[in-house]
XYZ file of C-alpha atoms in Angstrom:
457
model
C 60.384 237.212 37.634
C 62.222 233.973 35.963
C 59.781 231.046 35.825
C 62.438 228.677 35.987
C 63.791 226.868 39.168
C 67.769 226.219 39.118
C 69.280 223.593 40.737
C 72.935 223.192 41.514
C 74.497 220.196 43.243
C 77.283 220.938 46.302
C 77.443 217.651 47.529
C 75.814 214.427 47.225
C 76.482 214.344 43.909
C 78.538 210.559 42.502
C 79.707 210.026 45.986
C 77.497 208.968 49.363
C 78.802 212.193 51.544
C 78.264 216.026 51.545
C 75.031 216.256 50.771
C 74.121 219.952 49.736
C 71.516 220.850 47.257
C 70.697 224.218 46.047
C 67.161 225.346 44.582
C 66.541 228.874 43.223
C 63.344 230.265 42.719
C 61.146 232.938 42.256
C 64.092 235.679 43.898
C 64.522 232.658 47.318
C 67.263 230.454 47.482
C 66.970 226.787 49.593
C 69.543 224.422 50.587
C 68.536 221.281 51.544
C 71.052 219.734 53.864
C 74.516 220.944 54.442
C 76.780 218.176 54.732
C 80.461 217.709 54.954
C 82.255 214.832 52.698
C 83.517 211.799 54.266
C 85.700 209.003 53.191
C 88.404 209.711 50.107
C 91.209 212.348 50.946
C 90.331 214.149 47.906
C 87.035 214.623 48.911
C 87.701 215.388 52.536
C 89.627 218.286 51.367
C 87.652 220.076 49.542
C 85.348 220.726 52.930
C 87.784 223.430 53.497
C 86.929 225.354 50.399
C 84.398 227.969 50.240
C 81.022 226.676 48.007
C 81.133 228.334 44.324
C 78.063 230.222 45.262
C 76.722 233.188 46.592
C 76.136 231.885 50.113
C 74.863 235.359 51.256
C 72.000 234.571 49.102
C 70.629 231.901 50.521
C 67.394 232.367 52.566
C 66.992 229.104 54.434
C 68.445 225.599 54.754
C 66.255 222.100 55.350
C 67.467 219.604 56.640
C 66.461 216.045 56.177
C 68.037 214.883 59.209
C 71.013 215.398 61.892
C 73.925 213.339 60.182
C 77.145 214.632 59.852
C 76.834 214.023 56.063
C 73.689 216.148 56.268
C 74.548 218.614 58.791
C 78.447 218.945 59.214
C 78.660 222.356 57.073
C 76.747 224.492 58.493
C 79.226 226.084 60.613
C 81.246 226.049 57.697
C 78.206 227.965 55.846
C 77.785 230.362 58.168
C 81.484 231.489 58.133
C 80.650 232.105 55.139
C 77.735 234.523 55.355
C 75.026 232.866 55.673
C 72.591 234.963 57.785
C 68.955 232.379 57.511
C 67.142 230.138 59.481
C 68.064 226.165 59.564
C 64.758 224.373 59.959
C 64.194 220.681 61.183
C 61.857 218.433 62.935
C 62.560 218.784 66.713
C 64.337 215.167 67.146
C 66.572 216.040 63.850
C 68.126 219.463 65.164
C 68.185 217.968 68.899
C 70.474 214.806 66.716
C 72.108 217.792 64.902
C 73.145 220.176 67.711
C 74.660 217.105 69.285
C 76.537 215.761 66.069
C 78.011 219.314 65.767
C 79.310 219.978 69.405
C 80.541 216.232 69.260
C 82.170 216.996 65.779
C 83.413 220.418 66.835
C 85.094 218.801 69.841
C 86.899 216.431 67.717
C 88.146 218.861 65.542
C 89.366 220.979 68.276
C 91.215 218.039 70.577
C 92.655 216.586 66.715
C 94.597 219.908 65.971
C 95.691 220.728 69.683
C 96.934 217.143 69.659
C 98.602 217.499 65.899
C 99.915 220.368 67.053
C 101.448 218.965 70.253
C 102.533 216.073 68.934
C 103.693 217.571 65.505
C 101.902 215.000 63.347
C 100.888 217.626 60.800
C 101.549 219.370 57.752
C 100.236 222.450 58.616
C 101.957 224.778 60.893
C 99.697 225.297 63.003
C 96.791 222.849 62.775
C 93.388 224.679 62.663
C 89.657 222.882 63.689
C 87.460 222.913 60.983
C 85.292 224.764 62.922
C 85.165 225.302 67.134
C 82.453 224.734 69.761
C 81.792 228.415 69.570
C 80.892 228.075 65.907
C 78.771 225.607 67.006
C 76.843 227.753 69.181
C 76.199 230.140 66.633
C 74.930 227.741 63.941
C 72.034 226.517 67.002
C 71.100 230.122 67.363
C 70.080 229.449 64.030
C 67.813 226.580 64.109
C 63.681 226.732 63.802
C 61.471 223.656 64.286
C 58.883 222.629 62.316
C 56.733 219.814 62.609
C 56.161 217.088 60.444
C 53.400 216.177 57.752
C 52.449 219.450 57.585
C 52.589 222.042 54.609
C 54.517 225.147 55.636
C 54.904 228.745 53.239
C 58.072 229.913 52.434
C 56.371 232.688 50.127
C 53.442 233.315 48.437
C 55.176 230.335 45.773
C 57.034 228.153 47.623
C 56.121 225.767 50.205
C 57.257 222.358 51.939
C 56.605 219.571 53.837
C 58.535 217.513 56.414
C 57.397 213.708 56.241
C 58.485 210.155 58.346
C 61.426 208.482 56.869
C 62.625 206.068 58.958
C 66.719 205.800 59.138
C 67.532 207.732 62.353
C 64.987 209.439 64.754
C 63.703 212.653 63.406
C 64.519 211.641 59.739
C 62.312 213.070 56.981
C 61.844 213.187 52.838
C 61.083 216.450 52.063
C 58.560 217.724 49.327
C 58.463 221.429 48.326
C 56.358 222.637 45.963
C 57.018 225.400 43.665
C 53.852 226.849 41.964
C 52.213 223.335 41.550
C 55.343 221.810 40.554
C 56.405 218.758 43.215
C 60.230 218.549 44.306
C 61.017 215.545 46.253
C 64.183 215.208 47.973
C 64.731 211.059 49.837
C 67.226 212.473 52.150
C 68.112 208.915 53.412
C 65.417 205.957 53.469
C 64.705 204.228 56.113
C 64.055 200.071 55.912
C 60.568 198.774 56.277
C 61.127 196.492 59.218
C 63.354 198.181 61.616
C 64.091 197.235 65.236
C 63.494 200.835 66.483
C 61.697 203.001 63.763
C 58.373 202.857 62.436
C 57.867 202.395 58.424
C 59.180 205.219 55.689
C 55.852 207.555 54.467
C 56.227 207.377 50.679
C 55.559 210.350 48.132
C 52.387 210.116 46.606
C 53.505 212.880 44.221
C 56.577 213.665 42.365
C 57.852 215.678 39.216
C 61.270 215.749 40.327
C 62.627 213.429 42.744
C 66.422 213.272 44.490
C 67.013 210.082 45.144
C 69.449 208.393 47.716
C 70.912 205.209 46.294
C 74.034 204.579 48.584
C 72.396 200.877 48.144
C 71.151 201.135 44.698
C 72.862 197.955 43.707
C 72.198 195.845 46.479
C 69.908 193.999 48.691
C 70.251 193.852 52.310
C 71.582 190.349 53.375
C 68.759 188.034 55.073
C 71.393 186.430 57.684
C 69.566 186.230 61.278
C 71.407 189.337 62.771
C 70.320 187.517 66.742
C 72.523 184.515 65.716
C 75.420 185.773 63.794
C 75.715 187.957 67.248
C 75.210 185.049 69.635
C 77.879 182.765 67.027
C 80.399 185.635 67.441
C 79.995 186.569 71.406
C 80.119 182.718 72.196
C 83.429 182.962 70.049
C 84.601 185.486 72.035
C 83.587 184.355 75.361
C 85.417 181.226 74.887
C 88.819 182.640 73.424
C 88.710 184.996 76.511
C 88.559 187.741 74.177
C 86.914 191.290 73.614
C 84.514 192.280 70.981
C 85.198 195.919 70.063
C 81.597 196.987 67.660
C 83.159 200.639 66.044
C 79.142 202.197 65.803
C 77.441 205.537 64.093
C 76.355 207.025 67.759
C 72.651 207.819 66.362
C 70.574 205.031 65.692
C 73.006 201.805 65.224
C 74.182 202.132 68.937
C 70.633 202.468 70.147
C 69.943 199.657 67.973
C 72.916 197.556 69.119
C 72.109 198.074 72.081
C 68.354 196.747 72.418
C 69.538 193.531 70.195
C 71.653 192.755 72.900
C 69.470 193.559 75.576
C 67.138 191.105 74.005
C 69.471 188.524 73.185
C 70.571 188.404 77.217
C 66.436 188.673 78.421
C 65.734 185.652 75.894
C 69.023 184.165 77.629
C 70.734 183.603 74.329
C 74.043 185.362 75.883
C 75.358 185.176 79.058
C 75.640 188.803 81.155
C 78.451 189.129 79.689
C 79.778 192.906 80.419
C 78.357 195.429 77.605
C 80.501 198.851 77.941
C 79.073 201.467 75.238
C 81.576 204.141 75.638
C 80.248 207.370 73.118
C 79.397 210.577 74.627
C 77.487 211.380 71.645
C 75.477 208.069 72.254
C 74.769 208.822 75.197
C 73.128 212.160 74.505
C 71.573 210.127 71.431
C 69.670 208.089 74.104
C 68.399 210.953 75.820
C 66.564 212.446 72.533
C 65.340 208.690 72.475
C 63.422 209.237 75.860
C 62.568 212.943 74.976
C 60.555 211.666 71.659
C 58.666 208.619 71.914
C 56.000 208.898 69.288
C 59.442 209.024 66.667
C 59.896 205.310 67.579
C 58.827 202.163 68.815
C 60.871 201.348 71.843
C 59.153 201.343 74.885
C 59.397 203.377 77.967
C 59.720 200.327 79.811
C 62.524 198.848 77.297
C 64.381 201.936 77.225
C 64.741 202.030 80.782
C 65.608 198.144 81.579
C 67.817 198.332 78.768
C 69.870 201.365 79.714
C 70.148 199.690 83.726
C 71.427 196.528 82.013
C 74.471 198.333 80.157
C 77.374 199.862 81.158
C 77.235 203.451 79.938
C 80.972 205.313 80.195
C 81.011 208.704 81.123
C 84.530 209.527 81.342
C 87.722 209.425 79.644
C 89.464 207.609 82.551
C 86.600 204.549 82.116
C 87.360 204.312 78.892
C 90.984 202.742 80.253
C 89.531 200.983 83.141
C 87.336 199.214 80.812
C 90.443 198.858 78.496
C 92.522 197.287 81.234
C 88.850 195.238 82.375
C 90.593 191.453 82.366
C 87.144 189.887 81.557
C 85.468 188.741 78.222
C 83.512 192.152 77.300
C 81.244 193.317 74.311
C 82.417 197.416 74.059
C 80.186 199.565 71.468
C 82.214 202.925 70.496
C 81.977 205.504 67.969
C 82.752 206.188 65.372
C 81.120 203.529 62.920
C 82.920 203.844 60.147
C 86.620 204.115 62.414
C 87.217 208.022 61.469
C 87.789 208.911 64.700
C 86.118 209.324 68.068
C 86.484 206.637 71.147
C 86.997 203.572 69.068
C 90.575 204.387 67.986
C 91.912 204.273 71.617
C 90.273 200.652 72.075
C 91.562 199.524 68.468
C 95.160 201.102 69.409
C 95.399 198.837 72.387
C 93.163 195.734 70.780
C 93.638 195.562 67.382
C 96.953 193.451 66.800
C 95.448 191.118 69.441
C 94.568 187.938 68.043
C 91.665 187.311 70.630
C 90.259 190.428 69.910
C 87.303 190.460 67.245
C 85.943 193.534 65.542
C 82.456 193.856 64.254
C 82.171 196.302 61.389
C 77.915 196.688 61.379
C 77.143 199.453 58.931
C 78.242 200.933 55.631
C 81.784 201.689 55.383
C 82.585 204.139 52.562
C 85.440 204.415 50.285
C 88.970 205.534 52.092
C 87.596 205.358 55.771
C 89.459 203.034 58.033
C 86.337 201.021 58.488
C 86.567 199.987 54.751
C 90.279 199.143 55.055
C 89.797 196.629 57.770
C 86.580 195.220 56.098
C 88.768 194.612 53.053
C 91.362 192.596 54.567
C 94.089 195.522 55.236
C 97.385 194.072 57.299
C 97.292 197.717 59.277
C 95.901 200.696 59.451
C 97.017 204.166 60.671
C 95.620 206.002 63.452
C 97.713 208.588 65.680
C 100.126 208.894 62.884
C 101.166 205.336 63.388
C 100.526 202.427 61.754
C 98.643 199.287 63.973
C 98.751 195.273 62.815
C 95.238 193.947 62.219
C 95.443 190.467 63.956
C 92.055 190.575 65.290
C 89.284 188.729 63.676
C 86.700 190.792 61.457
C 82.989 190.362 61.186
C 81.318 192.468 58.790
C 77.225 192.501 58.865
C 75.107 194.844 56.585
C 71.665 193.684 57.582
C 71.596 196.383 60.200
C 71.948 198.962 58.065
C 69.602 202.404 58.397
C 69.262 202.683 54.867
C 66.670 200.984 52.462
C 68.258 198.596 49.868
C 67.366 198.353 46.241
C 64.273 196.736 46.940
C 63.052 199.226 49.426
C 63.777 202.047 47.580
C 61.973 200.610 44.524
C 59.188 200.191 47.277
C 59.389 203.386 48.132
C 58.939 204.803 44.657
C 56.196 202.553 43.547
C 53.303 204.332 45.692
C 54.069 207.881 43.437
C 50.775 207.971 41.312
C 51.742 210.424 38.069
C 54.962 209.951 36.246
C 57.724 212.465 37.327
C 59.507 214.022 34.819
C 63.082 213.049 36.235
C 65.035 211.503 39.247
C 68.077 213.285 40.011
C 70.164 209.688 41.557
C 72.655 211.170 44.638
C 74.062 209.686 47.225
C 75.765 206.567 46.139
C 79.105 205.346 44.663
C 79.246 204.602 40.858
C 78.146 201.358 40.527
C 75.102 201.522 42.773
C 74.043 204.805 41.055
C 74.120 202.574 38.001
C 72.533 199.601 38.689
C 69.576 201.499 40.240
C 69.622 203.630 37.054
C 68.582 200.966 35.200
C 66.149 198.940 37.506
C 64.022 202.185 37.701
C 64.194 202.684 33.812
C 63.577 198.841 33.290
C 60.554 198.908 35.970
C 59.263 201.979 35.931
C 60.028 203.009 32.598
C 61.183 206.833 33.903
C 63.830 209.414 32.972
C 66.988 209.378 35.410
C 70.346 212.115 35.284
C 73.749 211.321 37.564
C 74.219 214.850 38.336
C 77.720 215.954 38.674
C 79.624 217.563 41.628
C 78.819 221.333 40.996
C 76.814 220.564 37.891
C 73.628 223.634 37.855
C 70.413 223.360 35.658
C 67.283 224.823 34.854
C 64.313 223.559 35.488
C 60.914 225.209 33.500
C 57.977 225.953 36.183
């Protein structure tokens, strides 16, 4: 039996999205996460190719927590023979079994409606994957709980701990015959509005680290009065203010700022629609798992009576064709699809409208086209004027900045033998390269996409 661990990178890897990581040990194979890639065509495309790997092989996948970026594959994997268990924390499969029926229903209404409308290449257009694939990638799941060590095999074990970012998020540590493998998943910040603090490692030898912020720190701007500035704006130009959100966390989030700014009577009652079915069932895993957050019952409650929550397709138009001033809060954040495009196609080359772009917007998404100035942008295979107004605001961010992940780091005690630096575009990669070499004086590698290596146990 090899006394070497291999580790081969499937996603994750010089870009932010399609996180996959592959550990082989000791005759077991782990994934951790099983994301799809977002953003770039390039990249986007290659989610329809089979991994270069033996997927038949691999024993079990852990998953850091539900994203798309995270947990968008694992139809996909399972297509292509994978036969294992996908283990979580409860709140992270809950957030994953809806971000895969949401994602699956996308798919499915984007081809029937390329197909109808014959705005494809491909003759016919095919989902990525279908609700029923869905199903069969749940059947799949096992909970485990968090901050406790659980056996894989008589030499492998791991450990689900607090993160932060979205509710259910975790770091994960596995240990391989003494030897510590840490993998960030995504870092929460230290003072959120919803989530409690990030657990740090106390132990590392290896460590994959997140940086999709390794080169920047999280503007200080007073998030309650850049909103108030901008709906006051709005109010008086009779306008709307269309907020494109991610449907875990940032909506949730949104929402209670808001909620707050009216009970503090900073904002009129203005009319708050959030129209996102997958927001919706976000909120319920909210009420199901209160001792993942900080919002109280009472809160969540009075907050949910005070907005208007859409149901149905056919609200989505009344609230379109709604003559009054309105705040509306749809997926998805980053404009790549879901409820927000039918608002922006009516909206968006309205010079009273205003659009608030309040997260990370990654290379070639829609989101980063309008936050860079773009004159239009297509959706629906036609192209739309941008004459509304555009906010941009990174301070509500899930993910840690330089300085938090830096923070993060600082409470390991030994000196690990390497950090593997995923999850980020070039530069950030970079920059955080060198702070943690300059600081902490310890050996970094930029893995490559599909890049393997050994690792002596």
């Amino acid at each position: 039996m090899s006394n070497t661990a291999k580790i081969t990178f499937l996603g994750g890897a010089k870009t932010v999205t399609g996180s996959k990581f592959l550990i082989e040990a000791y005759d077991t194979s782990i994934m951790i996460d099983c994301g799809v890639f977002q953003g770039l065509k390039e990249l986007r495309q290659t989610n329809w190719n089979d991994l270069p790997i033996n997927v038949k092989s691999i024993d079990t996948v852990l998953l850091t927590h539900g994203h798309l970026d995270h947990v968008g594959y694992l139809p996909r994997l399972i297509k292509q023979g994978f036969t294992g268990t996908i283990i979580g924390t409860a709140p992270t499969l809950a957030i994953a079994e809806i971000i895969l029926k949401d994602s699956a229903k996308i798919h499915e209404e984007e081809a029937k409606k390329a197909n109808k409308e014959q705005f494809t290449k491909h003759h016919p257009a095919l989902p990525f994957y279908t609700i029923k694939d869905v199903e069969n990638t749940i059947s799949k799941f096992e909970v485990q709980t968090e901050a406790k060590w659980i056996k894989i095999n008589n030499h492998i074990s791991f450990k689900f701990n607090y993160n932060g970012h979205i509710i259910g998020a975790t770091f994960i540590e596995i240990d391989i015959e003494g030897r510590r493998f840490v993998f960030s998943g995504d870092i929460g910040r230290t003072n959120d509005y919803l989530l409690k603090e990030p657990k740090r490692p106390k132990e590392a030898d290896y460590i994959f680290l997140e940086s999709t912020y390794g080169n920047k720190l999280h503007s200080k701007e007073n998030i309650e009065i850049l909103l108030t500035t901008i709906i006051t704006e709005v109010i008086h130009k009779k306008g709307n203010l269309i907020i494109p959100s991610f449907a875990v966390e940032r909506l949730q989030t949104l929402m209670y700022i808001l909620f707050k700014l009216y009970q503090k009577n900073k904002i009129p009652n203005i009319p708050i629609f959030v129209d996102s079915p997958m927001g919706n069932n976000v909120l319920e895993v909210f009420k199901l798992f209160p001792k993942w957050h900080k919002l109280s019952e009472q809160d969540y409650h009075a907050m949910c009576r005070h907005i208007n929550i859409i149901t149905s397709y056919a609200d989505t138009w009344k609230t379109i064709d709604d003559p009054r001033s309105k705040i509306i809060i749809a997926g998805s954040g980053m404009v790549t699809g879901g409820r927000v495009l039918t608002y922006l196609k009516q909206l968006i080359d309205i010079n009273t409208t205003s659009i608030l772009l309040a997260g990370y917007q990654a290379e070639g998404t829609r989101g980063r086209l309008i936050k860079d100035g773009a004159h239009e942008v297509k959706f629906f295979g036609k192209y739309h004027k941008v004459n509304a107004k555009v906010y941009s605001i990174d301070s509500l961010s899930a993910h840690a900045d330089q300085s938090e992940i830096l923070n993060w780091l600082s409470a390991i005690e030994n000196t690990p033998k390497k950090i593997f630096l995923i999850h980020g575009e070039a530069a950030s990669i970079d920059n955080l390269r060198l702070k943690i070499k300059d600081q902490m004086g310890w050996n970094t590698h930029i893995p490559s996409l599909y890049e393997s290596l050994e690792i002596d146990l």
